PDB file of C-alpha atoms in Angstrom:
ATOM      1  CA  LEU K   1     -11.674 -29.012  38.532  1.00  0.00           C
ATOM      2  CA  ARG K   2     -12.730 -30.522  41.768  1.00  0.00           C
ATOM      3  CA  ALA K   3     -10.760 -32.733  43.148  1.00  0.00           C
ATOM      4  CA  GLY K   4     -11.700 -36.199  43.012  1.00  0.00           C
ATOM      5  CA  SER K   5     -14.328 -35.645  40.285  1.00  0.00           C
ATOM      6  CA  SER K   6     -14.715 -35.212  36.357  1.00  0.00           C
ATOM      7  CA  VAL K   7     -15.734 -34.123  33.179  1.00  0.00           C
ATOM      8  CA  ASP K   8     -16.881 -35.553  29.617  1.00  0.00           C
ATOM      9  CA  LEU K   9     -16.480 -32.617  27.376  1.00  0.00           C
ATOM     10  CA  ARG K  10     -17.182 -32.954  23.693  1.00  0.00           C
ATOM     11  CA  MET K  11     -15.874 -30.465  21.345  1.00  0.00           C
ATOM     12  CA  ARG K  12     -17.152 -29.905  17.815  1.00  0.00           C
ATOM     13  CA  MET K  13     -16.097 -27.914  14.913  1.00  0.00           C
ATOM     14  CA  TYR K  14     -18.330 -25.594  12.785  1.00  0.00           C
ATOM     15  CA  ASP K  15     -18.369 -22.905  10.260  1.00  0.00           C
ATOM     16  CA  ALA K  16     -18.765 -19.759  11.872  1.00  0.00           C
ATOM     17  CA  GLU K  17     -21.131 -17.776   9.425  1.00  0.00           C
ATOM     18  CA  THR K  18     -23.380 -20.798   8.445  1.00  0.00           C
ATOM     19  CA  MET K  19     -23.125 -22.696  11.166  1.00  0.00           C
ATOM     20  CA  ALA K  20     -22.525 -26.254   9.669  1.00  0.00           C
ATOM     21  CA  LEU K  21     -20.800 -29.036  10.715  1.00  0.00           C
ATOM     22  CA  LEU K  22     -17.055 -29.197   9.301  1.00  0.00           C
ATOM     23  CA  VAL K  23     -14.874 -32.128   9.125  1.00  0.00           C
ATOM     24  CA  MET K  24     -11.482 -31.061   9.874  1.00  0.00           C
ATOM     25  CA  PRO K  25      -9.665 -33.260   7.279  1.00  0.00           C
ATOM     26  CA  GLU K  26      -6.004 -32.494  10.296  1.00  0.00           C
ATOM     27  CA  MET K  27      -6.681 -31.563  13.678  1.00  0.00           C
ATOM     28  CA  ALA K  28      -4.444 -31.308  16.507  1.00  0.00           C
ATOM     29  CA  PHE K  29      -5.221 -30.922  20.847  1.00  0.00           C
ATOM     30  CA  THR K  30      -2.126 -30.226  23.130  1.00  0.00           C
ATOM     31  CA  PHE K  31      -3.142 -31.111  26.838  1.00  0.00           C
ATOM     32  CA  PHE K  32      -0.458 -29.387  28.838  1.00  0.00           C
ATOM     33  CA  ASP K  33       0.259 -29.373  32.475  1.00  0.00           C
ATOM     34  CA  LEU K  34      -0.531 -32.716  33.602  1.00  0.00           C
ATOM     35  CA  ASP K  35       0.823 -32.584  37.549  1.00  0.00           C
ATOM     36  CA  ALA K  36      -0.648 -33.792  40.398  1.00  0.00           C
ATOM     37  CA  GLY K  37      -0.959 -32.092  43.974  1.00  0.00           C
ATOM     38  CA  HIS K  38       1.872 -32.789  47.261  1.00  0.00           C
ATOM     39  CA  ASN K  39       1.838 -36.740  47.778  1.00  0.00           C
ATOM     40  CA  GLY K  40       0.046 -37.264  44.458  1.00  0.00           C
ATOM     41  CA  ALA K  41      -3.015 -35.789  45.179  1.00  0.00           C
ATOM     42  CA  SER K  42      -5.207 -34.316  42.750  1.00  0.00           C
ATOM     43  CA  GLN K  43      -3.187 -36.281  40.609  1.00  0.00           C
ATOM     44  CA  GLU K  44      -4.617 -34.802  36.465  1.00  0.00           C
ATOM     45  CA  SER K  45      -5.527 -37.491  33.856  1.00  0.00           C
ATOM     46  CA  VAL K  46      -7.227 -36.262  30.158  1.00  0.00           C
ATOM     47  CA  SER K  47      -9.244 -40.087  28.645  1.00  0.00           C
ATOM     48  CA  LEU K  48      -9.909 -40.270  24.435  1.00  0.00           C
ATOM     49  CA  ASN K  49     -10.190 -41.737  21.465  1.00  0.00           C
ATOM     50  CA  GLY K  50      -9.734 -42.021  17.527  1.00  0.00           C
ATOM     51  CA  PHE K  51      -6.743 -39.988  17.366  1.00  0.00           C
ATOM     52  CA  SER K  52      -3.994 -41.197  14.644  1.00  0.00           C
ATOM     53  CA  SER K  53      -1.170 -40.719  16.901  1.00  0.00           C
ATOM     54  CA  TYR K  54       0.067 -38.984  20.438  1.00  0.00           C
ATOM     55  CA  HIS K  55       3.359 -37.520  20.669  1.00  0.00           C
ATOM     56  CA  LEU K  56       5.554 -37.497  24.276  1.00  0.00           C
ATOM     57  CA  THR K  57       8.670 -36.138  24.615  1.00  0.00           C
ATOM     58  CA  SER K  58      11.465 -38.338  25.425  1.00  0.00           C
ATOM     59  CA  ASP K  59      11.730 -37.535  29.267  1.00  0.00           C
ATOM     60  CA  THR K  60       7.941 -37.349  29.688  1.00  0.00           C
ATOM     61  CA  GLU K  61       7.047 -37.077  33.041  1.00  0.00           C
ATOM     62  CA  ILE K  62       3.085 -38.582  31.792  1.00  0.00           C
ATOM     63  CA  MET K  63       1.719 -41.649  32.278  1.00  0.00           C
ATOM     64  CA  VAL K  64       0.114 -43.979  29.686  1.00  0.00           C
ATOM     65  CA  THR K  65      -2.563 -46.756  29.340  1.00  0.00           C
ATOM     66  CA  ALA K  66      -4.744 -48.035  26.957  1.00  0.00           C
ATOM     67  CA  SER K  67      -8.231 -49.229  27.898  1.00  0.00           C
ATOM     68  CA  SER K  68      -9.423 -52.352  25.738  1.00  0.00           C
ATOM     69  CA  ASP K  69     -12.567 -50.012  24.626  1.00  0.00           C
ATOM     70  CA  GLY K  70      -9.272 -48.325  22.391  1.00  0.00           C
ATOM     71  CA  SER K  71      -9.008 -45.348  24.382  1.00  0.00           C
ATOM     72  CA  TYR K  72      -6.152 -43.906  26.058  1.00  0.00           C
ATOM     73  CA  THR K  73      -5.529 -42.364  29.471  1.00  0.00           C
ATOM     74  CA  PHE K  74      -2.977 -39.717  29.906  1.00  0.00           C
ATOM     75  CA  THR K  75      -1.813 -39.443  33.640  1.00  0.00           C
ATOM     76  CA  ALA K  76       0.519 -36.723  35.808  1.00  0.00           C
ATOM     77  CA  SER K  77       3.389 -38.499  37.593  1.00  0.00           C
ATOM     78  CA  THR K  78       4.509 -35.767  38.816  1.00  0.00           C
ATOM     79  CA  TYR K  79       4.172 -32.044  41.935  1.00  0.00           C
ATOM     80  CA  GLY K  80       3.516 -28.976  40.275  1.00  0.00           C
ATOM     81  CA  ASN K  81       1.541 -25.496  41.123  1.00  0.00           C
ATOM     82  CA  SER K  82       0.266 -22.687  39.432  1.00  0.00           C
ATOM     83  CA  ALA K  83       4.325 -21.490  39.211  1.00  0.00           C
ATOM     84  CA  ASP K  84       5.282 -23.974  37.001  1.00  0.00           C
ATOM     85  CA  ASN K  85       2.228 -23.020  34.223  1.00  0.00           C
ATOM     86  CA  PRO K  86       3.120 -22.268  30.306  1.00  0.00           C
ATOM     87  CA  LYS K  87       2.083 -19.422  29.435  1.00  0.00           C
ATOM     88  CA  ASP K  88       1.929 -19.072  25.661  1.00  0.00           C
ATOM     89  CA  PRO K  89       1.954 -22.849  23.921  1.00  0.00           C
ATOM     90  CA  MET K  90       4.806 -21.820  21.518  1.00  0.00           C
ATOM     91  CA  PHE K  91       7.557 -21.742  24.515  1.00  0.00           C
ATOM     92  CA  LEU K  92       7.478 -24.111  26.245  1.00  0.00           C
ATOM     93  CA  THR K  93       9.665 -24.998  28.966  1.00  0.00           C
ATOM     94  CA  GLU K  94      11.728 -28.935  29.502  1.00  0.00           C
ATOM     95  CA  GLN K  95       9.602 -29.645  32.395  1.00  0.00           C
ATOM     96  CA  GLN K  96       6.245 -27.704  30.416  1.00  0.00           C
ATOM     97  CA  LYS K  97       7.069 -30.193  27.644  1.00  0.00           C
ATOM     98  CA  ASN K  98       7.173 -33.329  29.733  1.00  0.00           C
ATOM     99  CA  ARG K  99       3.868 -32.269  31.492  1.00  0.00           C
ATOM    100  CA  ALA K 100       1.932 -32.483  27.426  1.00  0.00           C
ATOM    101  CA  VAL K 101       0.714 -34.220  25.039  1.00  0.00           C
ATOM    102  CA  SER K 102       0.042 -33.730  21.305  1.00  0.00           C
ATOM    103  CA  LEU K 103      -3.027 -35.550  19.864  1.00  0.00           C
ATOM    104  CA  LEU K 104      -3.409 -35.472  15.941  1.00  0.00           C
ATOM    105  CA  PHE K 105      -6.749 -36.313  14.403  1.00  0.00           C
ATOM    106  CA  HIS K 106      -7.612 -37.067  10.927  1.00  0.00           C
ATOM    107  CA  ASN K 107     -11.138 -36.205   9.769  1.00  0.00           C
ATOM    108  CA  ILE K 108     -12.719 -35.750  12.541  1.00  0.00           C
ATOM    109  CA  SER K 109     -15.827 -33.358  13.452  1.00  0.00           C
ATOM    110  CA  ALA K 110     -15.777 -33.872  17.551  1.00  0.00           C
ATOM    111  CA  MET K 111     -13.639 -34.635  19.702  1.00  0.00           C
ATOM    112  CA  THR K 112     -14.361 -36.162  23.174  1.00  0.00           C
ATOM    113  CA  CYS K 113     -12.523 -36.470  26.462  1.00  0.00           C
ATOM    114  CA  THR K 114     -12.952 -37.009  30.152  1.00  0.00           C
ATOM    115  CA  LEU K 115     -10.815 -34.209  32.655  1.00  0.00           C
ATOM    116  CA  LYS K 116     -10.361 -35.730  35.777  1.00  0.00           C
ATOM    117  CA  ALA K 117      -8.863 -34.884  39.109  1.00  0.00           C
ATOM    118  CA  GLY K 118      -8.273 -37.981  41.432  1.00  0.00           C
ATOM    119  CA  PRO K 119      -9.247 -37.581  45.054  1.00  0.00           C
ATOM    120  CA  GLY K 120      -7.272 -34.660  47.399  1.00  0.00           C
ATOM    121  CA  ARG K 121      -8.176 -31.086  48.573  1.00  0.00           C
ATOM    122  CA  ASN K 122      -7.355 -28.162  46.023  1.00  0.00           C
ATOM    123  CA  PRO K 123      -8.810 -28.195  42.755  1.00  0.00           C
ATOM    124  CA  ARG K 124      -6.977 -28.826  39.511  1.00  0.00           C
ATOM    125  CA  PHE K 125      -6.864 -26.388  36.193  1.00  0.00           C
ATOM    126  CA  PHE K 126      -6.577 -28.029  32.816  1.00  0.00           C
ATOM    127  CA  ILE K 127      -4.602 -25.873  30.012  1.00  0.00           C
ATOM    128  CA  PHE K 128      -5.498 -27.233  26.037  1.00  0.00           C
ATOM    129  CA  VAL K 129      -5.216 -25.835  22.594  1.00  0.00           C
ATOM    130  CA  GLY K 130      -6.419 -26.961  19.502  1.00  0.00           C
ATOM    131  CA  ARG K 131      -3.214 -27.300  17.977  1.00  0.00           C
ATOM    132  CA  PRO K 132      -0.007 -29.843  18.478  1.00  0.00           C
ATOM    133  CA  SER K 133       2.783 -27.675  20.310  1.00  0.00           C
ATOM    134  CA  LEU K 134       5.476 -30.564  21.978  1.00  0.00           C
ATOM    135  CA  LEU K 135       5.954 -30.945  17.481  1.00  0.00           C
ATOM    136  CA  CYS K 136       6.275 -27.199  16.911  1.00  0.00           C
ATOM    137  CA  ALA K 137       7.070 -25.512  20.161  1.00  0.00           C
ATOM    138  CA  VAL K 138      10.495 -23.699  20.500  1.00  0.00           C
ATOM    139  CA  THR K 139      12.536 -24.434  24.195  1.00  0.00           C
ATOM    140  CA  VAL K 140      13.369 -22.085  26.317  1.00  0.00           C
ATOM    141  CA  GLN K 141      14.592 -22.020  29.287  1.00  0.00           C
ATOM    142  CA  ALA K 142      12.236 -21.261  33.517  1.00  0.00           C
ATOM    143  CA  GLY K 143      11.415 -17.658  33.804  1.00  0.00           C
ATOM    144  CA  PHE K 144      11.302 -16.877  29.502  1.00  0.00           C
ATOM    145  CA  LYS K 145       8.495 -14.394  28.777  1.00  0.00           C
ATOM    146  CA  PRO K 146       7.372 -14.604  25.500  1.00  0.00           C
ATOM    147  CA  PRO K 147       7.486 -11.880  22.818  1.00  0.00           C
ATOM    148  CA  LEU K 148       3.697 -11.087  23.648  1.00  0.00           C
ATOM    149  CA  PRO K 149       2.928  -9.509  27.072  1.00  0.00           C
ATOM    150  CA  ASP K 150       0.426 -12.687  28.863  1.00  0.00           C
ATOM    151  CA  LEU K 151      -3.529 -11.331  28.724  1.00  0.00           C
ATOM    152  CA  HIS K 152      -5.205 -10.111  32.014  1.00  0.00           C
ATOM    153  CA  PHE K 153      -8.350 -11.409  32.170  1.00  0.00           C
ATOM    154  CA  GLN K 154     -11.327  -9.172  32.788  1.00  0.00           C
ATOM    155  CA  PRO K 155     -14.863 -10.003  34.814  1.00  0.00           C
ATOM    156  CA  PRO K 156     -17.247 -12.344  34.168  1.00  0.00           C
ATOM    157  CA  ARG K 157     -14.142 -14.931  32.684  1.00  0.00           C
ATOM    158  CA  GLU K 158     -12.961 -17.451  35.600  1.00  0.00           C
ATOM    159  CA  VAL K 159      -8.955 -17.255  36.584  1.00  0.00           C
ATOM    160  CA  PRO K 160      -7.774 -20.238  39.000  1.00  0.00           C
ATOM    161  CA  VAL K 161      -7.488 -18.956  42.233  1.00  0.00           C
ATOM    162  CA  VAL K 162      -4.511 -20.378  44.647  1.00  0.00           C
ATOM    163  CA  PRO K 163      -4.777 -21.532  47.594  1.00  0.00           C
ATOM    164  CA  ASP K 164      -1.600 -21.115  50.167  1.00  0.00           C
ATOM    165  CA  GLU K 165       0.211 -24.111  51.600  1.00  0.00           C
ATOM    166  CA  GLY K 166      -2.010 -25.577  53.926  1.00  0.00           C
ATOM    167  CA  GLN K 167      -5.219 -23.927  52.730  1.00  0.00           C
ATOM    168  CA  ILE K 168      -8.006 -25.771  51.314  1.00  0.00           C
ATOM    169  CA  PHE K 169     -10.037 -24.092  48.622  1.00  0.00           C
ATOM    170  CA  VAL K 170     -14.110 -24.820  50.104  1.00  0.00           C
ATOM    171  CA  LYS K 171     -15.999 -21.578  47.658  1.00  0.00           C
ATOM    172  CA  TRP K 172     -15.264 -18.460  46.274  1.00  0.00           C
ATOM    173  CA  THR K 173     -18.289 -16.764  44.808  1.00  0.00           C
ATOM    174  CA  VAL K 174     -18.261 -13.240  42.914  1.00  0.00           C
ATOM    175  CA  HIS K 175     -21.495 -11.702  42.187  1.00  0.00           C
ATOM    176  CA  LYS K 176     -21.737  -8.921  38.731  1.00  0.00           C
ATOM    177  CA  GLY K 177     -20.284  -6.166  39.466  1.00  0.00           C
ATOM    178  CA  GLN K 178     -18.182  -7.137  42.133  1.00  0.00           C
ATOM    179  CA  ASP K 179     -14.600  -6.184  42.134  1.00  0.00           C
ATOM    180  CA  VAL K 180     -12.007  -8.402  42.473  1.00  0.00           C
ATOM    181  CA  LYS K 181      -8.572  -8.322  43.352  1.00  0.00           C
ATOM    182  CA  LYS K 182      -5.860 -10.532  45.099  1.00  0.00           C
TER     183      LYS K 182
END
């Protein structure tokens, strides 16, 4: 997400065969790696409502703000970069758990949220999964390798591009059929 911008997402659950809208009796989402750039630049936040409860660690690095409309905003409070991102939602370091929020929903057919990256120079990448990772993930040491190998994505999927220190990410264009190498 470009620094200084936001996006509203609406996720709906459908039956894979009939495409009928489903009402999920129970559903969970976990948002990971809520952090910011140097000096609080490009501070990440997630805003949403409609959940029955949310879960943070006792040493959370996330600030929580309740709004009068019933929504909550979960905002990063510390610096982070791609090197500290989780690789597997079921195996998290203490730091990764401290930068995550798990939300539980009951009887929902859609979940709407706003992802926001505050003012800054570099884009931010949001990671989320449909499970209550803070309630069931194993705590591991930094450098832990999950039991399954990392997925290596092939175009046309999008992958993050991390600029070197002092560089500014402006634009990266890849055309169909182009080979992209680091």
